[in-house]
């Protein structure tokens, strides 16, 4: 069988599958599942073009990783063919553990991060397919001796971010998020087993950080996207609550399992059937359930399902400071009275919380700039732009949302 296939990607053009093992991984049901998981959750309700999938992103990231390896090799970095293949596999599978709708339902269907689920799935694939998958697993979990390999997969300037910023910008049409991924890759090098950026690439890094900040506020944390995600979380949580109280709620077998119990990492590690059910779960299960739940006798579940399917999203207000407790209590009372809700239904129709944006949360993972003199500085120190330092600060905003048809007024803070 010919396994040297080519994908035609709208962002990069032709993407080659470089090895038979990578072909087998792409063909595996665990990876094919990513075709049925939206990269940007419910963002298509705001940006209609944002219909691309985790599968698109995985292939794009693999393509950029191949370009990165080629560039580093041209600069004298010794990367073997086995290491190269393992790097490509690690970035290809870095998001394989995402729940339906990506981040929207993370920690709602199970109490495990998508990174941990990716690790478990990669470990299972390593046992099943062998080859360089065990080495890819070591790179992904930062156990490999060459630490800069893991930085390429997961860091403040990793290949994952380079692809999703460029790809999400393309599909949403938000031009402010455009980055020079190719130039950034050409500027990468390795010093002391760490990824560095050549000094002449600092302007591309400044633009990368600025674009990331804009994409978060304008796209990922757009008010309507946050509202839609909170509504979907409310729907799933209501279904879980009803099942816990003995009410029948129809769903596919794999979704039913996660509605009946909130599994932990140890639960999944100790029982193989949980991982198998999880790898069958995708966006289709959720949409199918929500369409059915429109007719459910529970008023909260049916109303929320109808509203989301008809795009009657909650009104949402953002504030720079948390709303006082008494304001939240007053709003809850108004929602309960206007909608004639029971006490246990109110929290599904009034949501409040916070969102945060950190364009550059360095910590131990800094973006290092290599000067012509061979010195290494953090990008905040190397940049002469004041806003670069400001972007290293976490900015929080606080939100409250409720059905649009209610005449509520959240007081300004």
Tab-separated table of C-alpha atoms in Angstrom, residues 39-400:
chain	number	residue	atom	x	y	z
A	39	UNK	CA	-10.581	23.490	16.769
A	40	UNK	CA	-12.291	26.602	18.133
A	41	UNK	CA	-15.250	25.118	19.965
A	42	UNK	CA	-18.305	27.344	19.430
A	43	UNK	CA	-16.453	30.286	17.875
A	44	UNK	CA	-18.260	29.633	14.570
A	45	UNK	CA	-21.325	31.212	16.189
A	46	UNK	CA	-19.352	34.479	16.056
A	47	UNK	CA	-17.003	33.866	13.111
A	48	UNK	CA	-18.892	31.637	10.637
A	49	UNK	CA	-15.693	30.498	8.927
A	50	UNK	CA	-14.205	29.006	12.102
A	51	UNK	CA	-15.264	25.464	11.219
A	52	UNK	CA	-11.809	23.879	11.040
A	53	UNK	CA	-10.944	20.884	13.169
A	54	UNK	CA	-8.262	19.589	15.495
A	55	UNK	CA	-7.234	17.314	12.629
A	56	UNK	CA	-6.416	20.338	10.442
A	57	UNK	CA	-4.368	21.827	13.263
A	58	UNK	CA	-2.485	18.585	13.953
A	59	UNK	CA	-1.382	18.259	10.320
A	60	UNK	CA	-0.416	21.932	10.131
A	61	UNK	CA	1.663	21.709	13.311
A	62	UNK	CA	3.426	18.607	11.957
A	63	UNK	CA	4.240	20.503	8.763
A	64	UNK	CA	5.721	23.437	10.692
A	65	UNK	CA	7.730	21.031	12.867
A	66	UNK	CA	9.281	19.480	9.757
A	67	UNK	CA	10.257	22.980	8.574
A	68	UNK	CA	11.735	23.698	12.006
A	69	UNK	CA	13.852	20.543	12.019
A	70	UNK	CA	15.116	21.332	8.508
A	71	UNK	CA	16.056	24.873	9.584
A	72	UNK	CA	17.858	23.712	12.745
A	73	UNK	CA	19.770	21.081	10.789
A	74	UNK	CA	20.901	23.765	8.328
A	75	UNK	CA	22.342	25.660	11.314
A	76	UNK	CA	24.413	22.653	12.373
A	77	UNK	CA	22.117	21.094	14.964
A	78	UNK	CA	22.480	17.316	14.972
A	79	UNK	CA	18.987	15.812	14.839
A	80	UNK	CA	18.790	12.164	13.816
A	81	UNK	CA	16.074	10.759	11.570
A	82	UNK	CA	14.574	8.881	14.527
A	83	UNK	CA	14.491	12.066	16.605
A	84	UNK	CA	12.941	13.970	13.707
A	85	UNK	CA	10.190	11.375	13.264
A	86	UNK	CA	9.538	11.328	17.024
A	87	UNK	CA	9.236	15.132	17.070
A	88	UNK	CA	6.723	15.024	14.215
A	89	UNK	CA	4.708	12.355	16.025
A	90	UNK	CA	4.772	14.281	19.317
A	91	UNK	CA	3.375	17.445	17.731
A	92	UNK	CA	0.910	15.466	15.600
A	93	UNK	CA	-0.549	13.890	18.750
A	94	UNK	CA	-0.177	16.807	21.163
A	95	UNK	CA	-3.940	17.565	21.075
A	96	UNK	CA	-5.269	14.042	20.486
A	97	UNK	CA	-6.809	14.025	23.982
A	98	UNK	CA	-9.139	17.002	23.509
A	99	UNK	CA	-12.752	16.646	24.582
A	100	UNK	CA	-15.596	17.590	22.220
A	101	UNK	CA	-15.547	21.279	21.261
A	102	UNK	CA	-11.926	21.476	22.442
A	103	UNK	CA	-11.558	23.771	25.481
A	104	UNK	CA	-15.287	24.487	25.825
A	105	UNK	CA	-16.050	21.255	27.701
A	106	UNK	CA	-12.673	20.646	29.353
A	107	UNK	CA	-13.182	19.541	32.989
A	108	UNK	CA	-16.953	19.275	32.387
A	109	UNK	CA	-17.185	15.730	31.025
A	110	UNK	CA	-14.291	14.438	33.122
A	111	UNK	CA	-11.910	15.826	35.719
A	112	UNK	CA	-8.771	15.428	33.588
A	113	UNK	CA	-6.891	17.924	31.393
A	114	UNK	CA	-6.617	17.344	27.660
A	115	UNK	CA	-2.816	17.164	28.049
A	116	UNK	CA	-3.155	14.181	30.385
A	117	UNK	CA	-5.618	12.520	28.017
A	118	UNK	CA	-3.194	13.099	25.129
A	119	UNK	CA	-0.458	11.456	27.193
A	120	UNK	CA	-2.599	8.388	27.906
A	121	UNK	CA	-3.631	8.042	24.265
A	122	UNK	CA	-0.044	8.462	23.077
A	123	UNK	CA	1.076	5.818	25.557
A	124	UNK	CA	-1.588	3.437	24.231
A	125	UNK	CA	-0.507	4.096	20.636
A	126	UNK	CA	3.133	3.516	21.579
A	127	UNK	CA	2.213	0.081	22.913
A	128	UNK	CA	0.134	-0.710	19.838
A	129	UNK	CA	2.281	0.639	16.988
A	130	UNK	CA	5.818	0.774	18.432
A	131	UNK	CA	8.437	2.331	16.160
A	132	UNK	CA	9.499	5.784	17.367
A	133	UNK	CA	6.284	6.341	19.327
A	134	UNK	CA	7.969	5.565	22.691
A	135	UNK	CA	10.562	8.260	21.897
A	136	UNK	CA	7.762	10.652	20.929
A	137	UNK	CA	6.119	9.886	24.278
A	138	UNK	CA	9.359	10.781	26.091
A	139	UNK	CA	9.580	14.078	24.194
A	140	UNK	CA	5.929	14.929	24.880
A	141	UNK	CA	6.294	14.228	28.622
A	142	UNK	CA	9.676	16.048	28.812
A	143	UNK	CA	11.574	12.905	29.773
A	144	UNK	CA	13.969	12.925	26.820
A	145	UNK	CA	17.530	14.066	27.499
A	146	UNK	CA	17.451	16.804	24.836
A	147	UNK	CA	15.097	19.247	26.540
A	148	UNK	CA	14.754	21.651	23.631
A	149	UNK	CA	12.725	19.001	21.804
A	150	UNK	CA	9.962	19.348	24.390
A	151	UNK	CA	10.159	23.148	24.101
A	152	UNK	CA	9.302	22.839	20.409
A	153	UNK	CA	6.175	20.891	21.378
A	154	UNK	CA	5.130	22.842	24.478
A	155	UNK	CA	6.471	26.227	25.602
A	156	UNK	CA	5.817	29.956	25.289
A	157	UNK	CA	7.031	29.788	21.679
A	158	UNK	CA	6.107	26.323	20.463
A	159	UNK	CA	5.021	24.969	17.103
A	160	UNK	CA	1.522	24.426	18.441
A	161	UNK	CA	1.035	28.180	18.944
A	162	UNK	CA	2.605	29.095	15.622
A	163	UNK	CA	0.084	26.943	13.780
A	164	UNK	CA	-3.082	27.721	15.716
A	165	UNK	CA	-2.529	31.491	15.573
A	166	UNK	CA	-1.924	31.426	11.837
A	167	UNK	CA	-4.720	28.915	11.189
A	168	UNK	CA	-7.330	30.545	13.434
A	169	UNK	CA	-6.524	33.918	11.908
A	170	UNK	CA	-7.061	32.448	8.437
A	171	UNK	CA	-10.400	30.792	9.212
A	172	UNK	CA	-11.883	33.658	11.248
A	173	UNK	CA	-10.703	36.387	8.908
A	174	UNK	CA	-9.231	38.360	11.821
A	175	UNK	CA	-6.188	39.832	10.102
A	176	UNK	CA	-4.829	41.342	13.336
A	177	UNK	CA	-3.776	37.836	14.390
A	178	UNK	CA	-1.461	37.292	11.420
A	179	UNK	CA	2.061	36.209	12.390
A	180	UNK	CA	5.252	35.523	10.466
A	181	UNK	CA	5.549	31.854	11.391
A	182	UNK	CA	8.035	31.064	8.632
A	183	UNK	CA	10.376	33.868	9.685
A	184	UNK	CA	10.144	32.901	13.366
A	185	UNK	CA	11.076	29.324	12.481
A	186	UNK	CA	14.062	30.544	10.435
A	187	UNK	CA	15.228	32.597	13.429
A	188	UNK	CA	15.201	29.664	15.894
A	189	UNK	CA	18.410	28.071	17.132
A	190	UNK	CA	19.635	26.058	20.124
A	191	UNK	CA	21.996	27.135	22.900
A	192	UNK	CA	22.635	25.219	26.140
A	193	UNK	CA	19.933	22.721	25.134
A	194	UNK	CA	17.326	25.508	24.963
A	195	UNK	CA	15.505	27.116	22.067
A	196	UNK	CA	16.624	30.690	21.391
A	197	UNK	CA	15.642	33.306	18.824
A	198	UNK	CA	18.302	35.163	16.889
A	199	UNK	CA	18.357	38.861	17.729
A	200	UNK	CA	17.215	39.940	14.267
A	201	UNK	CA	14.008	37.975	14.820
A	202	UNK	CA	12.916	39.992	17.851
A	203	UNK	CA	10.419	42.080	15.849
A	204	UNK	CA	8.698	38.911	14.681
A	205	UNK	CA	8.464	37.776	18.315
A	206	UNK	CA	7.032	41.137	19.379
A	207	UNK	CA	4.419	40.802	16.644
A	208	UNK	CA	3.729	37.186	17.730
A	209	UNK	CA	3.018	38.266	21.311
A	210	UNK	CA	0.901	41.214	20.198
A	211	UNK	CA	-1.086	39.031	17.784
A	212	UNK	CA	-1.657	36.415	20.482
A	213	UNK	CA	-3.024	39.042	22.871
A	214	UNK	CA	-5.369	40.426	20.206
A	215	UNK	CA	-6.600	36.983	19.169
A	216	UNK	CA	-7.490	36.150	22.755
A	217	UNK	CA	-9.570	39.261	23.369
A	218	UNK	CA	-11.022	39.503	19.876
A	219	UNK	CA	-11.616	35.793	19.130
A	220	UNK	CA	-10.975	33.199	21.851
A	221	UNK	CA	-12.494	35.320	24.626
A	222	UNK	CA	-15.043	37.129	22.471
A	223	UNK	CA	-18.127	37.852	24.566
A	224	UNK	CA	-20.479	35.810	22.404
A	225	UNK	CA	-18.057	32.847	22.362
A	226	UNK	CA	-17.812	32.914	26.159
A	227	UNK	CA	-21.599	33.131	26.406
A	228	UNK	CA	-22.134	30.169	24.051
A	229	UNK	CA	-19.582	28.047	25.888
A	230	UNK	CA	-21.185	28.777	29.261
A	231	UNK	CA	-24.560	27.777	27.847
A	232	UNK	CA	-23.176	24.476	26.597
A	233	UNK	CA	-21.534	23.811	29.958
A	234	UNK	CA	-24.856	24.593	31.649
A	235	UNK	CA	-26.645	22.098	29.388
A	236	UNK	CA	-24.172	19.301	30.161
A	237	UNK	CA	-24.206	20.064	33.889
A	238	UNK	CA	-28.018	20.034	33.947
A	239	UNK	CA	-28.035	16.653	32.199
A	240	UNK	CA	-25.508	15.336	34.737
A	241	UNK	CA	-27.628	16.657	37.612
A	242	UNK	CA	-30.811	15.063	36.276
A	243	UNK	CA	-29.125	11.687	35.803
A	244	UNK	CA	-27.706	11.878	39.340
A	245	UNK	CA	-31.233	12.385	40.687
A	246	UNK	CA	-32.623	9.399	38.777
A	247	UNK	CA	-34.154	11.215	35.794
A	248	UNK	CA	-33.694	9.514	32.421
A	249	UNK	CA	-31.657	11.547	29.923
A	250	UNK	CA	-31.005	9.959	26.533
A	251	UNK	CA	-27.522	10.092	24.980
A	252	UNK	CA	-25.125	7.946	22.986
A	253	UNK	CA	-23.464	5.128	24.976
A	254	UNK	CA	-20.074	6.881	25.155
A	255	UNK	CA	-21.609	10.209	26.234
A	256	UNK	CA	-23.891	8.519	28.785
A	257	UNK	CA	-20.861	7.088	30.559
A	258	UNK	CA	-19.411	10.560	31.170
A	259	UNK	CA	-22.764	12.074	32.116
A	260	UNK	CA	-23.279	9.495	34.847
A	261	UNK	CA	-19.964	10.038	36.632
A	262	UNK	CA	-17.124	12.575	36.702
A	263	UNK	CA	-14.064	10.407	36.181
A	264	UNK	CA	-10.600	11.227	37.529
A	265	UNK	CA	-7.205	10.474	36.018
A	266	UNK	CA	-6.752	7.449	38.302
A	267	UNK	CA	-10.174	6.123	37.233
A	268	UNK	CA	-9.148	6.192	33.580
A	269	UNK	CA	-5.707	4.728	34.223
A	270	UNK	CA	-7.186	1.831	36.178
A	271	UNK	CA	-9.959	0.931	33.742
A	272	UNK	CA	-9.151	0.651	30.026
A	273	UNK	CA	-12.788	0.825	28.948
A	274	UNK	CA	-12.961	4.482	30.009
A	275	UNK	CA	-10.213	5.480	27.573
A	276	UNK	CA	-11.855	3.490	24.783
A	277	UNK	CA	-15.198	5.216	25.384
A	278	UNK	CA	-13.489	8.615	25.537
A	279	UNK	CA	-11.807	8.072	22.163
A	280	UNK	CA	-15.245	7.481	20.625
A	281	UNK	CA	-16.609	10.784	21.949
A	282	UNK	CA	-16.806	13.806	19.634
A	283	UNK	CA	-18.863	16.899	18.756
A	284	UNK	CA	-21.526	14.799	17.033
A	285	UNK	CA	-22.446	13.066	20.300
A	286	UNK	CA	-23.007	16.442	21.949
A	287	UNK	CA	-25.057	17.998	19.133
A	288	UNK	CA	-27.179	14.854	18.769
A	289	UNK	CA	-27.916	14.872	22.493
A	290	UNK	CA	-28.743	18.585	22.584
A	291	UNK	CA	-31.123	18.220	19.627
A	292	UNK	CA	-32.930	15.427	21.489
A	293	UNK	CA	-32.949	17.330	24.772
A	294	UNK	CA	-35.031	20.109	23.191
A	295	UNK	CA	-38.005	17.821	23.828
A	296	UNK	CA	-36.985	16.735	27.332
A	297	UNK	CA	-39.663	17.264	30.021
A	298	UNK	CA	-37.164	19.100	32.238
A	299	UNK	CA	-37.752	22.785	31.544
A	300	UNK	CA	-34.183	23.954	32.197
A	301	UNK	CA	-32.606	21.305	29.946
A	302	UNK	CA	-35.065	21.767	27.080
A	303	UNK	CA	-35.009	25.581	27.225
A	304	UNK	CA	-31.216	25.827	27.228
A	305	UNK	CA	-30.946	23.289	24.393
A	306	UNK	CA	-33.426	25.203	22.256
A	307	UNK	CA	-31.690	28.516	22.930
A	308	UNK	CA	-28.241	27.233	21.942
A	309	UNK	CA	-29.470	25.509	18.773
A	310	UNK	CA	-31.329	28.667	17.735
A	311	UNK	CA	-28.350	30.859	18.693
A	312	UNK	CA	-30.336	32.780	21.285
A	313	UNK	CA	-27.214	33.339	23.341
A	314	UNK	CA	-27.084	34.782	26.844
A	315	UNK	CA	-26.452	38.495	27.157
A	316	UNK	CA	-23.001	38.992	28.677
A	317	UNK	CA	-21.365	41.963	30.388
A	318	UNK	CA	-17.672	42.277	31.176
A	319	UNK	CA	-16.206	44.240	34.090
A	320	UNK	CA	-12.733	45.125	35.270
A	321	UNK	CA	-13.570	44.149	38.848
A	322	UNK	CA	-15.679	41.347	40.359
A	323	UNK	CA	-19.349	42.093	40.860
A	324	UNK	CA	-20.318	42.450	44.547
A	325	UNK	CA	-21.985	39.416	46.103
A	326	UNK	CA	-25.154	41.387	46.771
A	327	UNK	CA	-25.418	42.303	43.060
A	328	UNK	CA	-25.167	38.640	42.057
A	329	UNK	CA	-27.802	37.707	44.649
A	330	UNK	CA	-30.131	40.423	43.364
A	331	UNK	CA	-29.705	39.249	39.766
A	332	UNK	CA	-30.374	35.649	40.780
A	333	UNK	CA	-33.611	36.702	42.476
A	334	UNK	CA	-34.699	38.650	39.392
A	335	UNK	CA	-33.948	35.729	37.070
A	336	UNK	CA	-35.844	33.337	39.333
A	337	UNK	CA	-38.872	35.628	39.541
A	338	UNK	CA	-39.064	36.572	35.835
A	339	UNK	CA	-38.618	32.990	34.620
A	340	UNK	CA	-40.526	31.425	37.532
A	341	UNK	CA	-37.704	29.005	38.229
A	342	UNK	CA	-37.189	26.575	41.059
A	343	UNK	CA	-34.201	27.257	43.325
A	344	UNK	CA	-32.140	24.445	41.721
A	345	UNK	CA	-32.701	25.897	38.222
A	346	UNK	CA	-31.460	29.451	38.767
A	347	UNK	CA	-27.734	28.768	38.416
A	348	UNK	CA	-28.266	27.422	34.882
A	349	UNK	CA	-29.648	30.773	33.715
A	350	UNK	CA	-27.265	33.178	35.435
A	351	UNK	CA	-23.564	32.588	35.028
A	352	UNK	CA	-20.740	34.664	36.462
A	353	UNK	CA	-17.003	34.200	36.631
A	354	UNK	CA	-13.742	35.469	35.169
A	355	UNK	CA	-11.623	35.185	32.029
A	356	UNK	CA	-7.921	35.963	31.829
A	357	UNK	CA	-5.414	36.762	29.110
A	358	UNK	CA	-1.657	36.391	29.455
A	359	UNK	CA	0.065	36.881	26.116
A	360	UNK	CA	3.415	36.003	27.706
A	361	UNK	CA	3.312	34.149	31.020
A	362	UNK	CA	6.969	33.231	31.043
A	363	UNK	CA	7.694	31.652	34.412
A	364	UNK	CA	10.314	28.980	33.831
A	365	UNK	CA	9.587	28.956	30.086
A	366	UNK	CA	11.017	32.153	28.725
A	367	UNK	CA	11.379	33.278	25.138
A	368	UNK	CA	15.130	33.776	24.957
A	369	UNK	CA	16.759	36.197	22.517
A	370	UNK	CA	20.317	35.422	21.360
A	371	UNK	CA	22.355	38.575	20.690
A	372	UNK	CA	25.110	38.848	18.106
A	373	UNK	CA	27.599	38.829	20.978
A	374	UNK	CA	26.321	35.454	22.102
A	375	UNK	CA	24.442	36.716	25.170
A	376	UNK	CA	20.938	35.499	26.003
A	377	UNK	CA	18.159	37.744	27.296
A	378	UNK	CA	14.488	37.229	28.015
A	379	UNK	CA	12.364	38.932	25.328
A	380	UNK	CA	11.006	41.387	27.910
A	381	UNK	CA	14.557	42.584	28.628
A	382	UNK	CA	15.643	42.510	24.989
A	383	UNK	CA	12.679	44.440	23.598
A	384	UNK	CA	12.624	48.247	23.564
A	385	UNK	CA	8.819	48.307	23.449
A	386	UNK	CA	7.094	49.002	26.796
A	387	UNK	CA	3.970	47.017	25.828
A	388	UNK	CA	5.997	43.785	25.607
A	389	UNK	CA	6.653	44.002	29.331
A	390	UNK	CA	2.992	44.868	29.902
A	391	UNK	CA	1.914	41.736	27.995
A	392	UNK	CA	3.664	39.570	30.581
A	393	UNK	CA	1.026	40.696	33.075
A	394	UNK	CA	-2.109	38.578	33.439
A	395	UNK	CA	-5.212	40.653	32.652
A	396	UNK	CA	-8.492	39.491	34.169
A	397	UNK	CA	-12.033	40.459	33.304
A	398	UNK	CA	-15.167	39.431	35.136
A	399	UNK	CA	-18.403	38.484	33.448
A	400	UNK	CA	-22.069	37.891	34.199
